[in-house]
Amino acid sequence: MDIVGMSPEKNPAYLDSETPMKKRLERLEAVQNAVLEISRLSAACSDIVSFLQSVHQITGRIMYAANFYVALFDHATYSVRYVYEVDEFDTPLDPEQRFPLDSPEASPTAWVILNRRPLVMTAEEDAARERENKTWGSGTRAEHWMGHPLLDHQRHSLGVMVVQSYDPTHIYTEEDQKIFGLIAAHVSAALQSLFSVDRLEQAVRERTLMLEHEIEERKKAETLQRVLFQIAELSVQASEDDRKFSRLHEIISQLVPSKNFMVALFHEDSQEFSIEYSVDEVDGNSALGKRFPLGSGMTSYVIQNRQTQLINRAQLLEMIDNGTILALGSLAVYSWIGAPLIAADVVYGVIILQSYDAAVTYSEADKDLIEFVAHHVAAAFARMKADENNRIAKEQLKLQNDALNQMLTALKKAQKELVDQDRLASLGRLVAGVAHEINTPLGICVTAASHIVEELALVRKELEQEHLDESGLNQFFDVLDQSLRILMTNCLRGAALVRSFKQVAVDQSSESIREFDLRAYLDEVLLSLQPKLKGHQYKVRIDCPPGILMRTYPGAVSQILTNMLTNSLMHGFEGRDEGYILIRAHAEQDTVHMTYADDGIGMSQAALEKLFEPFYTTKRGQGGSGLGAHISYNLVTGPLGGTLNASSSPGQGLTYQMQFPRIRTALSSASRAGRVDGAA
């Protein structure tokens, strides 16, 4: 490569001039011209290598650049490619080979790219690192090495541009370093433009290939659609004596080469095949009309496996050698496809395509296509069979209608009895669900009381042993205070549950409205539910600012959250020891918006539509009554006077959205009837 300025004799920038000032002005003018030329090249050049070759030549006119390379950085793979390299001693690397960047200390090139700062290094500095057993790249050691990062407008690394000298008479001055940095900045801007053009051209090429593929696929789809339409039309118009099988041969020939084609029908009663259509380059149509039993041939193999088979000559010979099939036909076959005609688990026959030409070899795609067509052919056979049976069915239908009318009368009577029985069974499940929920606060109270007894015994023992200090006593008081609060809360909740069930039973309500701070009340409810979370990695977060003063039914809020949390533990976190629940609330004027969300297993759309139905549960017989969500819905829309919606999808958890007035007027007892805590 002819690089201008490879030696002082050939580079005017290194020639002596009349004065240092004149020499400096000449060099500055050369730098200005170089920058302008790089800008012009960036607009005119579309190839990165050609552009960098020109940059090398331009740099050589300003400073010593006999050894020059540019490495580009790929953020996606965290690697570099040495896209352009000229070196007096080392063989240039493959510009397509990628080298991973493990750390900035791997090499000077890696240091500049990853630190995004210029680096100038002498041979002495490089040798000092080697004496310290610090690996610092590879290749011949340069007397003077200068690298500058190539950065985009966001200061992300594009790569590095490097010049180096193996000659101690060519050392880069501070002015050389500044000029080289200026050139690198303009090269960075030009590379960004070239990358944009490359990405655009690549996108155009990819889009063109995609469109060509889409056009090809569309043509195939149109052909397939036309074939399926013709098959459907064939099943409607053809009769037993028509040329339906030759027409089927013509239709399939539109999809794949089928010079050799056969249709054999299977007779279930006699376990025999009858060849209804055959076109063969070797045997002609001599097989037409023959019958043969289900046995060990290739046709029987397809029916016995009930799957489409693609067999080439090597596979055929191997299957014959190992006894999988018997050689009953010509062994000159290069490629063979057999597709069973099966619809509604009924075997109607098989269609066979084979090739004696090595140039015509069927692929897996051909096999899948024939299998797809065979399903439709079988469906066409099924439709023709159905037409045959339709007349008999119509005759029987009239007789059945009279019997059905009699059965309908009996069914309506039985249905009424089932509804009455279900109503009684629902009441029984309601009682069972309430009893289960009453056990929960009682169990919490027993647990809290047992914990107090244990802590008291420990404190008494420490007191007797004179080991009790102020810190231990304060800790005991904290445990005692928390446990007593849990006892009080759950005792009151148990009483409320009994009272609520009594209210449902006698259609009365004595609960009254009171004023409370929503955040403080949510904390109290969560505290009472802590025993449910014990022993698991469940996390509950309350996102509600203090100061939201409510005047409504606090018991309704408590029951709603208890039901929702119970459902999360029983359903959402089934089989898991960890989970996350978020309770968020905020007020907008006189309306409170509350969200309850968990990250559990979620629900299908079908299950979500039944969520608020009474007695719907996925835990039937496992402790679920199916009333939790239903009661929550009635509490929000009844006593709280608001709305409740739920959203979910499998694996995405369950979210409830509620809104209700901050201030609620008292309701009649009839409006509050049916308030009871239940678990779905």
XYZ file of C-alpha atoms in Angstrom:
680
model
C 0.000 0.000 0.000
C 1.385 3.430 -0.952
C 1.107 5.611 2.191
C 2.192 9.210 1.778
C 4.586 10.359 4.501
C 6.076 6.995 5.384
C 9.485 8.691 5.741
C 10.591 12.251 6.426
C 12.145 12.481 2.973
C 8.760 11.929 1.273
C 6.569 13.931 3.656
C 6.646 17.711 3.287
C 5.336 18.089 6.839
C 8.724 16.931 8.094
C 10.892 19.074 5.769
C 12.770 22.004 7.133
C 11.261 25.411 6.358
C 12.530 28.939 6.573
C 11.113 29.572 10.022
C 9.365 27.481 12.754
C 6.296 29.697 12.376
C 6.034 28.999 8.675
C 6.484 25.285 9.319
C 3.700 25.341 11.941
C 1.348 27.271 9.641
C 1.969 24.791 6.853
C 1.182 21.898 9.179
C -1.989 23.566 10.479
C -3.094 24.142 6.907
C -2.400 20.454 6.186
C -4.495 19.475 9.219
C -7.337 21.728 8.077
C -7.229 20.208 4.602
C -7.159 16.710 6.129
C -10.273 17.413 8.215
C -12.114 18.808 5.197
C -11.105 15.791 3.113
C -12.316 13.371 5.807
C -15.660 15.194 5.913
C -15.912 14.978 2.125
C -15.025 11.269 2.174
C -17.664 10.524 4.820
C -20.341 11.892 2.502
C -19.042 10.253 -0.679
C -17.741 6.878 0.546
C -20.078 3.982 1.363
C -17.473 1.332 2.239
C -15.852 1.487 5.681
C -12.574 -0.189 4.630
C -12.104 2.184 1.677
C -12.863 5.120 3.932
C -10.320 4.010 6.565
C -7.698 3.448 3.848
C -8.176 7.068 2.776
C -8.009 8.222 6.404
C -4.697 6.341 6.718
C -3.293 8.135 3.702
C -4.502 11.503 5.007
C -2.953 10.849 8.440
C 0.336 9.874 6.804
C 0.554 13.310 5.171
C 0.474 14.963 8.610
C 2.486 12.606 10.845
C 4.365 9.327 10.767
C 1.739 6.601 10.112
C 3.563 3.620 8.656
C 1.799 1.413 11.216
C -1.902 2.142 11.479
C -5.000 0.185 12.456
C -8.657 0.698 13.374
C -10.588 -1.732 15.602
C -14.398 -1.454 15.847
C -16.294 -2.369 19.015
C -19.515 -4.431 19.010
C -21.615 -3.703 22.129
C -23.886 -6.696 21.541
C -21.084 -9.301 21.659
C -18.586 -7.197 23.647
C -15.900 -7.875 21.085
C -13.725 -6.042 18.530
C -12.849 -6.548 14.869
C -9.628 -5.180 13.371
C -11.328 -3.939 10.200
C -8.269 -2.126 8.852
C -4.606 -2.789 9.697
C -1.240 -1.946 8.132
C 1.876 -3.045 10.021
C 5.573 -3.274 9.141
C 6.218 -6.366 11.295
C 2.990 -8.100 12.344
C 0.653 -9.930 9.965
C -2.751 -8.163 9.797
C -5.556 -9.978 11.580
C -8.647 -11.339 9.840
C -11.037 -8.354 9.639
C -14.026 -10.695 10.184
C -12.613 -12.368 13.304
C -14.035 -11.123 16.606
C -11.915 -10.842 19.750
C -13.671 -10.650 23.125
C -12.829 -7.769 25.470
C -12.355 -9.311 28.899
C -11.066 -6.219 30.709
C -9.279 -2.909 30.073
C -6.042 -4.534 31.249
C -6.051 -7.103 28.440
C -4.352 -4.816 25.897
C -3.816 -1.130 25.040
C -6.635 -1.466 22.475
C -9.036 -2.791 25.130
C -7.933 -0.061 27.551
C -8.738 2.748 25.121
C -12.084 1.248 24.036
C -13.405 0.419 27.501
C -12.077 3.544 29.257
C -13.001 5.787 26.292
C -9.790 7.792 26.801
C -6.680 8.246 24.651
C -3.484 6.393 25.544
C 0.138 7.092 24.599
C 2.711 4.462 25.584
C 6.435 4.068 25.077
C 8.401 0.834 24.726
C 9.941 1.467 28.166
C 6.480 1.705 29.778
C 5.394 -1.475 28.015
C 8.535 -3.295 29.229
C 7.897 -2.093 32.795
C 4.455 -3.693 32.775
C 5.968 -6.940 31.484
C 8.495 -6.960 34.341
C 5.513 -6.732 36.706
C 4.020 -9.855 35.035
C 1.136 -7.810 33.620
C -0.016 -9.146 30.254
C -0.480 -6.255 27.879
C -1.626 -7.417 24.460
C 0.451 -9.251 21.876
C 2.532 -8.538 18.812
C 5.792 -6.669 18.264
C 6.573 -4.020 20.863
C 6.381 -0.487 19.463
C 8.798 2.288 20.413
C 5.856 4.661 20.616
C 2.139 3.676 20.591
C -0.728 6.181 20.338
C -4.408 5.228 20.428
C -7.491 7.434 20.497
C -11.079 6.257 21.136
C -13.740 6.598 18.452
C -16.897 7.820 20.214
C -20.427 8.521 19.052
C -22.419 11.633 19.983
C -23.467 9.991 23.253
C -19.837 9.128 24.052
C -20.437 5.432 23.540
C -17.374 3.626 22.247
C -17.314 2.840 18.516
C -13.747 1.522 18.583
C -10.170 2.801 18.512
C -7.779 4.342 15.971
C -4.080 3.618 16.517
C -0.703 4.674 15.038
C 2.569 3.222 16.245
C 6.258 3.497 15.507
C 8.922 0.800 15.703
C 11.617 3.413 14.961
C 12.925 5.444 17.947
C 13.546 8.395 15.605
C 9.783 8.724 15.059
C 8.248 9.737 18.373
C 4.796 11.366 18.612
C 4.829 14.856 20.146
C 2.038 16.468 22.163
C 1.028 18.328 19.026
C 0.842 14.999 17.141
C -1.397 13.637 19.882
C -3.782 16.619 19.674
C -3.909 16.436 15.884
C -4.507 12.680 16.032
C -7.354 13.249 18.500
C -8.884 15.828 16.142
C -8.705 13.368 13.247
C -10.214 10.623 15.437
C -13.153 12.895 16.323
C -13.942 13.501 12.642
C -13.486 9.798 11.854
C -15.973 9.020 14.679
C -18.573 11.314 13.121
C -17.989 9.788 9.703
C -18.255 6.236 11.058
C -21.601 7.038 12.676
C -22.875 8.166 9.291
C -21.493 5.059 7.573
C -22.977 2.785 10.255
C -26.342 4.439 9.727
C -26.101 3.833 5.987
C -25.003 0.223 6.588
C -27.880 -0.363 8.982
C -30.317 1.164 6.511
C -28.988 -0.941 3.647
C -29.053 -4.048 5.848
C -32.624 -3.255 6.881
C -33.573 -2.817 3.217
C -31.928 -6.144 2.319
C -33.605 -7.919 5.213
C -36.954 -6.370 4.386
C -36.528 -7.348 0.726
C -35.752 -10.947 1.690
C -38.681 -10.915 4.085
C -41.018 -9.631 1.382
C -39.744 -12.233 -1.070
C -40.296 -14.903 1.563
C -43.761 -13.532 2.326
C -44.631 -13.524 -1.378
C -43.414 -17.107 -1.736
C -45.313 -18.196 1.366
C -48.396 -16.361 0.159
C -48.188 -18.149 -3.180
C -47.881 -21.469 -1.367
C -50.772 -20.560 0.898
C -52.918 -19.549 -2.070
C -52.088 -22.799 -3.845
C -52.851 -24.787 -0.717
C -56.096 -22.901 -0.200
C -57.086 -23.580 -3.796
C -56.237 -27.263 -3.380
C -58.292 -27.549 -0.198
C -61.208 -25.836 -1.900
C -60.964 -28.256 -4.814
C -60.879 -31.211 -2.413
C -63.954 -29.898 -0.613
C -65.680 -29.340 -3.946
C -64.707 -32.857 -5.004
C -66.374 -34.387 -1.951
C -69.606 -32.519 -2.718
C -69.849 -33.148 -6.474
C -68.238 -36.565 -6.962
C -70.189 -39.786 -6.841
C -68.933 -43.333 -6.452
C -68.594 -43.797 -10.217
C -66.917 -40.450 -10.946
C -63.247 -39.906 -11.666
C -62.740 -38.469 -8.191
C -59.386 -40.233 -7.588
C -57.850 -39.060 -10.869
C -59.092 -35.575 -10.021
C -57.484 -35.931 -6.585
C -54.225 -36.873 -8.351
C -54.438 -33.692 -10.450
C -55.106 -31.582 -7.358
C -52.139 -32.954 -5.377
C -49.842 -32.521 -8.400
C -50.270 -28.764 -7.944
C -48.410 -29.043 -4.615
C -45.679 -31.670 -5.096
C -44.398 -33.789 -8.010
C -46.560 -36.913 -8.141
C -45.936 -38.875 -11.328
C -46.448 -42.053 -9.316
C -49.622 -41.906 -7.266
C -51.878 -44.494 -5.654
C -55.058 -44.514 -3.543
C -55.819 -47.660 -1.547
C -59.006 -47.895 0.533
C -59.017 -49.883 3.755
C -61.893 -52.201 4.620
C -62.173 -52.581 8.379
C -64.481 -55.595 8.257
C -62.131 -57.761 6.153
C -58.837 -56.057 7.133
C -58.020 -55.646 3.430
C -56.900 -52.921 1.051
C -58.395 -52.323 -2.376
C -56.411 -50.265 -4.889
C -58.915 -47.780 -6.323
C -56.444 -45.654 -8.307
C -52.864 -46.243 -9.455
C -50.514 -44.466 -11.852
C -46.944 -45.796 -11.895
C -44.001 -45.209 -14.250
C -42.732 -48.782 -13.729
C -45.864 -50.884 -13.192
C -48.339 -48.738 -15.111
C -51.857 -49.268 -13.783
C -51.563 -53.032 -13.399
C -52.240 -52.811 -9.672
C -55.642 -51.163 -10.197
C -58.498 -53.148 -8.682
C -56.313 -55.535 -6.699
C -57.010 -56.413 -3.078
C -54.418 -57.438 -0.508
C -54.602 -58.077 3.223
C -53.213 -55.888 5.989
C -49.748 -57.296 6.482
C -46.080 -56.264 6.540
C -45.742 -54.102 3.423
C -45.108 -50.367 3.309
C -48.802 -49.547 2.861
C -49.712 -51.655 5.894
C -46.858 -50.035 7.841
C -48.469 -46.609 7.349
C -51.878 -47.784 8.590
C -50.428 -49.705 11.528
C -48.482 -46.642 12.708
C -51.330 -44.254 11.803
C -48.748 -41.635 10.813
C -47.477 -40.199 7.555
C -44.182 -41.851 6.565
C -41.315 -40.382 4.523
C -38.909 -43.122 3.428
C -35.872 -42.917 1.131
C -34.087 -45.832 -0.523
C -31.491 -46.259 2.246
C -34.194 -46.321 4.898
C -36.246 -48.743 2.831
C -33.363 -51.200 2.520
C -32.575 -50.865 6.228
C -36.226 -51.533 7.165
C -36.246 -54.611 4.941
C -32.961 -55.881 6.428
C -34.140 -55.525 10.039
C -37.534 -57.082 9.262
C -39.643 -53.993 9.883
C -41.337 -54.445 6.492
C -41.315 -56.998 3.689
C -40.188 -56.179 0.146
C -43.465 -56.461 -1.779
C -42.901 -53.913 -4.546
C -40.149 -52.343 -6.627
C -36.929 -51.464 -4.798
C -36.034 -48.820 -7.379
C -37.796 -46.164 -5.314
C -35.679 -43.152 -4.373
C -38.285 -41.411 -2.232
C -41.672 -42.533 -0.904
C -44.497 -40.831 1.039
C -47.459 -42.687 2.500
C -50.204 -40.725 4.281
C -53.088 -42.415 6.113
C -56.622 -41.169 5.504
C -57.971 -40.933 9.051
C -60.890 -38.834 10.253
C -62.647 -39.108 13.599
C -60.398 -42.097 14.382
C -61.785 -43.977 11.359
C -59.247 -45.319 8.825
C -60.481 -44.825 5.255
C -57.288 -45.751 3.402
C -53.919 -44.384 2.334
C -52.520 -42.186 -0.438
C -49.019 -42.933 -1.723
C -46.523 -40.848 -3.716
C -43.211 -42.259 -4.878
C -40.299 -41.210 -7.068
C -38.000 -43.370 -9.183
C -35.917 -40.311 -10.132
C -32.968 -39.314 -7.905
C -33.583 -35.696 -8.870
C -37.063 -35.820 -7.282
C -36.626 -36.402 -3.565
C -39.390 -35.572 -1.145
C -38.585 -33.414 1.894
C -40.024 -33.127 5.392
C -41.929 -30.071 4.166
C -43.483 -32.191 1.380
C -44.362 -34.832 3.947
C -46.049 -32.276 6.214
C -47.927 -30.839 3.231
C -49.198 -34.246 2.070
C -50.151 -35.099 5.666
C -52.156 -31.872 5.889
C -53.891 -32.573 2.568
C -54.559 -36.178 3.647
C -56.442 -34.923 6.697
C -58.722 -32.931 4.391
C -59.119 -35.838 1.983
C -60.098 -38.038 4.917
C -62.537 -35.364 6.025
C -64.007 -35.430 2.517
C -64.425 -39.212 2.787
C -66.036 -38.689 6.162
C -68.471 -36.165 4.679
C -69.458 -38.596 1.934
C -69.928 -41.308 4.510
C -71.937 -38.903 6.600
C -74.199 -38.130 3.654
C -74.822 -41.817 3.293
C -75.721 -42.120 6.941
C -77.738 -38.930 6.998
C -80.830 -40.495 5.448
C -80.932 -43.230 8.067
C -80.391 -40.668 10.801
C -83.335 -38.576 9.618
C -85.621 -41.557 9.732
C -84.559 -42.337 13.242
C -84.788 -38.720 14.321
C -88.572 -38.583 14.215
C -88.829 -41.588 16.473
C -86.304 -40.102 18.867
C -88.099 -36.742 19.044
C -91.148 -38.303 20.664
C -88.959 -40.026 23.241
C -87.026 -36.809 23.867
C -90.199 -34.860 24.555
C -91.119 -37.348 27.220
C -87.609 -37.189 28.654
C -87.698 -33.362 28.640
C -90.749 -33.341 30.874
C -89.023 -35.684 33.306
C -85.818 -33.645 33.101
C -87.537 -30.407 34.081
C -88.982 -32.106 37.121
C -85.573 -33.514 38.079
C -83.956 -30.144 37.486
C -86.283 -28.475 39.965
C -85.406 -31.104 42.543
C -81.665 -30.594 41.903
C -81.977 -26.827 42.370
C -83.669 -27.351 45.733
C -80.998 -29.861 46.752
C -78.215 -27.538 45.633
C -79.697 -24.682 47.679
C -79.571 -26.860 50.796
C -76.054 -28.057 49.953
C -74.914 -24.454 49.475
C -76.192 -23.551 52.918
C -74.261 -26.493 54.347
C -71.061 -25.358 52.627
C -71.647 -21.823 53.916
C -71.853 -23.118 57.493
C -68.680 -25.194 56.953
C -66.816 -22.195 55.533
C -67.851 -19.949 58.430
C -66.829 -22.605 60.958
C -63.419 -22.849 59.271
C -62.950 -19.090 59.431
C -63.941 -18.990 63.110
C -61.190 -21.545 63.803
C -58.611 -19.227 62.266
C -58.801 -16.320 64.782
C -59.232 -18.809 67.635
C -56.110 -20.645 66.501
C -54.244 -17.338 66.286
C -55.342 -16.499 69.832
C -54.117 -19.885 71.103
C -50.797 -19.398 69.300
C -50.374 -15.878 70.701
C -51.267 -17.016 74.213
C -48.818 -19.933 73.989
C -46.143 -17.527 72.818
C -46.811 -15.257 75.828
C -46.539 -18.240 78.208
C -43.211 -19.257 76.657
C -41.821 -15.728 76.805
C -43.042 -15.329 80.410
C -41.316 -18.585 81.390
C -38.089 -17.419 79.798
C -38.243 -14.037 81.561
C -39.036 -15.681 84.901
C -36.094 -18.054 84.449
C -33.768 -15.168 83.609
C -35.073 -13.270 86.636
C -34.431 -16.228 88.919
C -30.928 -16.582 87.503
C -30.423 -12.810 87.855
C -29.691 -12.595 84.112
C -32.560 -10.256 83.332
C -31.452 -6.768 82.344
C -33.343 -3.712 81.177
C -32.903 -4.620 77.496
C -34.334 -8.103 77.994
C -37.223 -6.741 80.012
C -38.043 -4.164 77.332
C -37.881 -6.879 74.691
C -40.300 -8.970 76.737
C -42.650 -5.992 77.040
C -42.542 -5.516 73.246
C -43.376 -9.187 72.628
C -46.096 -9.063 75.286
C -47.575 -5.883 73.802
C -47.641 -7.281 70.261
C -49.055 -10.634 71.372
C -51.802 -9.002 73.441
C -52.740 -6.820 70.500
C -52.985 -9.940 68.309
C -55.093 -11.623 70.988
C -57.424 -8.658 71.267
C -57.736 -8.212 67.501
C -58.490 -11.880 66.814
C -60.842 -12.237 69.780
C -62.815 -9.304 68.434
C -62.639 -10.782 64.923
C -63.886 -14.157 66.168
C -66.757 -12.459 67.910
C -67.487 -10.479 64.759
C -67.541 -13.697 62.708
C -70.071 -15.296 65.053
C -72.116 -12.128 65.087
C -71.950 -11.876 61.275
C -73.154 -15.456 60.829
C -75.980 -14.806 63.300
C -76.883 -11.685 61.335
C -77.133 -13.753 58.152
C -79.177 -16.446 59.868
C -81.752 -14.090 61.372
C -81.516 -11.439 58.584
C -80.414 -8.714 61.026
C -77.389 -6.468 61.502
C -76.207 -4.530 64.451
C -72.920 -3.263 62.962
C -72.621 0.488 63.063
C -70.663 3.053 61.138
C -67.651 4.624 62.795
C -64.814 6.956 61.846
C -61.298 5.562 61.415
C -57.975 6.280 59.695
C -57.687 3.954 56.715
C -53.902 3.443 56.930
C -53.980 2.696 60.655
C -56.865 0.287 60.185
C -55.095 -1.527 57.334
C -52.064 -1.969 59.594
C -54.306 -3.451 62.295
C -55.911 -5.883 59.866
C -52.512 -6.962 58.543
C -51.271 -7.467 62.098
C -54.186 -9.773 62.855
C -53.364 -11.792 59.753
C -49.656 -12.237 60.528
C -50.109 -15.815 61.844
C -51.373 -16.807 58.376
C -48.079 -15.636 56.902
C -45.839 -17.224 59.518
C -43.478 -19.924 58.257
C -43.502 -18.639 54.660
C -41.649 -16.002 52.671
C -44.819 -14.085 51.891
C -44.398 -10.301 51.789
C -47.291 -7.870 52.159
C -46.789 -4.189 51.400
C -49.287 -1.438 52.238
C -49.034 1.677 50.092
C -51.493 4.074 51.686
C -50.789 7.565 53.035
C -51.965 8.340 56.567
C -54.759 10.813 57.118
C -57.484 9.263 54.932
C -60.367 9.554 57.414
C -63.175 7.125 56.667
C -66.700 7.069 58.030
C -68.063 3.742 56.885
C -68.214 0.089 57.945
C -64.680 -0.942 59.063
C -65.732 -4.567 59.482
C -66.501 -4.746 55.775
C -63.006 -3.508 54.910
C -61.484 -6.085 57.287
C -63.523 -8.949 55.853
C -62.708 -7.977 52.271
C -58.951 -7.912 52.877
C -59.082 -11.113 54.941
C -60.952 -12.950 52.183
C -58.610 -11.682 49.475
C -55.467 -12.565 51.427
C -56.863 -16.004 52.287
C -57.600 -16.623 48.601
C -54.042 -15.557 47.703
C -52.534 -17.989 50.208
C -54.845 -20.874 49.259
C -54.986 -20.389 45.492
C -52.473 -17.834 44.255
C -49.461 -19.156 46.183
C -50.388 -22.836 46.018
C -47.244 -24.949 46.130
C -45.050 -21.899 46.803
C -43.348 -20.677 49.992
C -42.940 -17.145 48.735
C -45.153 -14.484 47.255
C -45.792 -10.754 47.135
C -49.007 -8.889 47.944
C -49.566 -5.160 47.425
C -52.422 -3.233 49.055
C -52.590 0.299 47.660
C -55.128 2.975 48.521
C -55.557 6.698 47.880
C -58.384 9.193 48.033
C -59.643 11.423 45.265
C -61.982 13.968 46.816
C -64.686 11.858 48.512
C -63.870 8.559 46.779
C -61.344 5.977 47.956
C -59.557 3.896 45.324
C -58.090 0.656 46.635
C -56.070 -2.025 44.811
C -55.239 -5.507 46.050
C -52.747 -7.440 43.894
C -50.704 -10.622 44.287
C -48.084 -12.211 42.038
C -49.568 -15.698 42.251
C -50.457 -18.229 39.572
C -53.366 -16.117 38.302
C -56.555 -17.364 36.674
C -57.774 -18.227 33.221
C -60.394 -16.028 31.574
C -63.013 -18.739 32.060
C -62.283 -18.963 35.800
C -62.162 -15.168 36.133
C -65.669 -14.850 34.718
C -66.960 -17.115 37.525
C -64.877 -15.555 40.299
C -67.712 -13.671 41.990
C -70.277 -16.435 41.591
C -71.363 -17.977 44.902
C -69.839 -21.355 45.748
C -67.416 -21.278 42.819
C -64.052 -22.658 43.953
C -61.134 -24.645 42.597
C -60.637 -26.212 46.035
C -63.864 -28.143 46.316
C -63.420 -30.792 49.005
C -60.110 -29.224 50.144
C -61.435 -26.570 52.516
C -62.785 -24.112 49.942
C -66.397 -23.021 50.130
C -66.387 -20.738 47.108
C -67.808 -17.791 49.072
C -64.784 -15.551 49.693
C -64.809 -13.554 46.446
C -68.621 -13.570 46.310
C -68.906 -12.135 49.826
C -66.179 -9.555 49.072
C -68.145 -8.430 46.035
C -71.344 -8.096 48.076
C -69.531 -6.148 50.814
C -68.005 -3.660 48.368
C -71.205 -3.128 46.389
C -73.480 -3.336 49.475
C -72.327 -1.853 52.790
C -69.421 0.113 51.269
C -71.536 1.312 48.307
C -68.778 0.927 45.735
C -67.624 -1.182 42.809
C -65.252 -4.169 42.535
C -63.505 -5.508 39.434
C -60.879 -8.207 38.983
C -58.256 -8.839 36.322
C -55.896 -11.761 35.866
C -54.229 -14.127 33.441
C -52.321 -17.397 33.991
C -48.965 -16.755 35.642
C -49.654 -12.998 36.063
C -51.271 -12.929 39.503
C -54.701 -11.555 40.449
C -55.638 -7.893 40.893
C -58.768 -6.425 42.488
C -59.756 -2.804 41.789
C -62.178 -1.241 44.306
C -63.625 2.195 44.791
C -66.141 3.344 47.351
C -67.197 6.577 49.076
C -65.096 7.804 51.980
C -68.202 8.765 53.955
C -71.102 6.298 54.030
C -74.585 6.829 55.374
C -76.122 4.142 57.542
C -77.820 1.265 55.746
C -80.927 -0.611 56.647
C -80.546 -4.086 58.103
C -81.811 -5.593 54.859
C -78.979 -3.928 52.946
C -76.402 -5.408 55.295
C -77.860 -8.901 55.413
C -75.611 -11.689 54.248
C -72.358 -10.267 55.619
C -70.251 -13.228 56.629
C -66.578 -14.059 56.252
C -65.890 -17.019 54.005
C -63.006 -18.607 52.222
C -63.213 -19.686 48.600
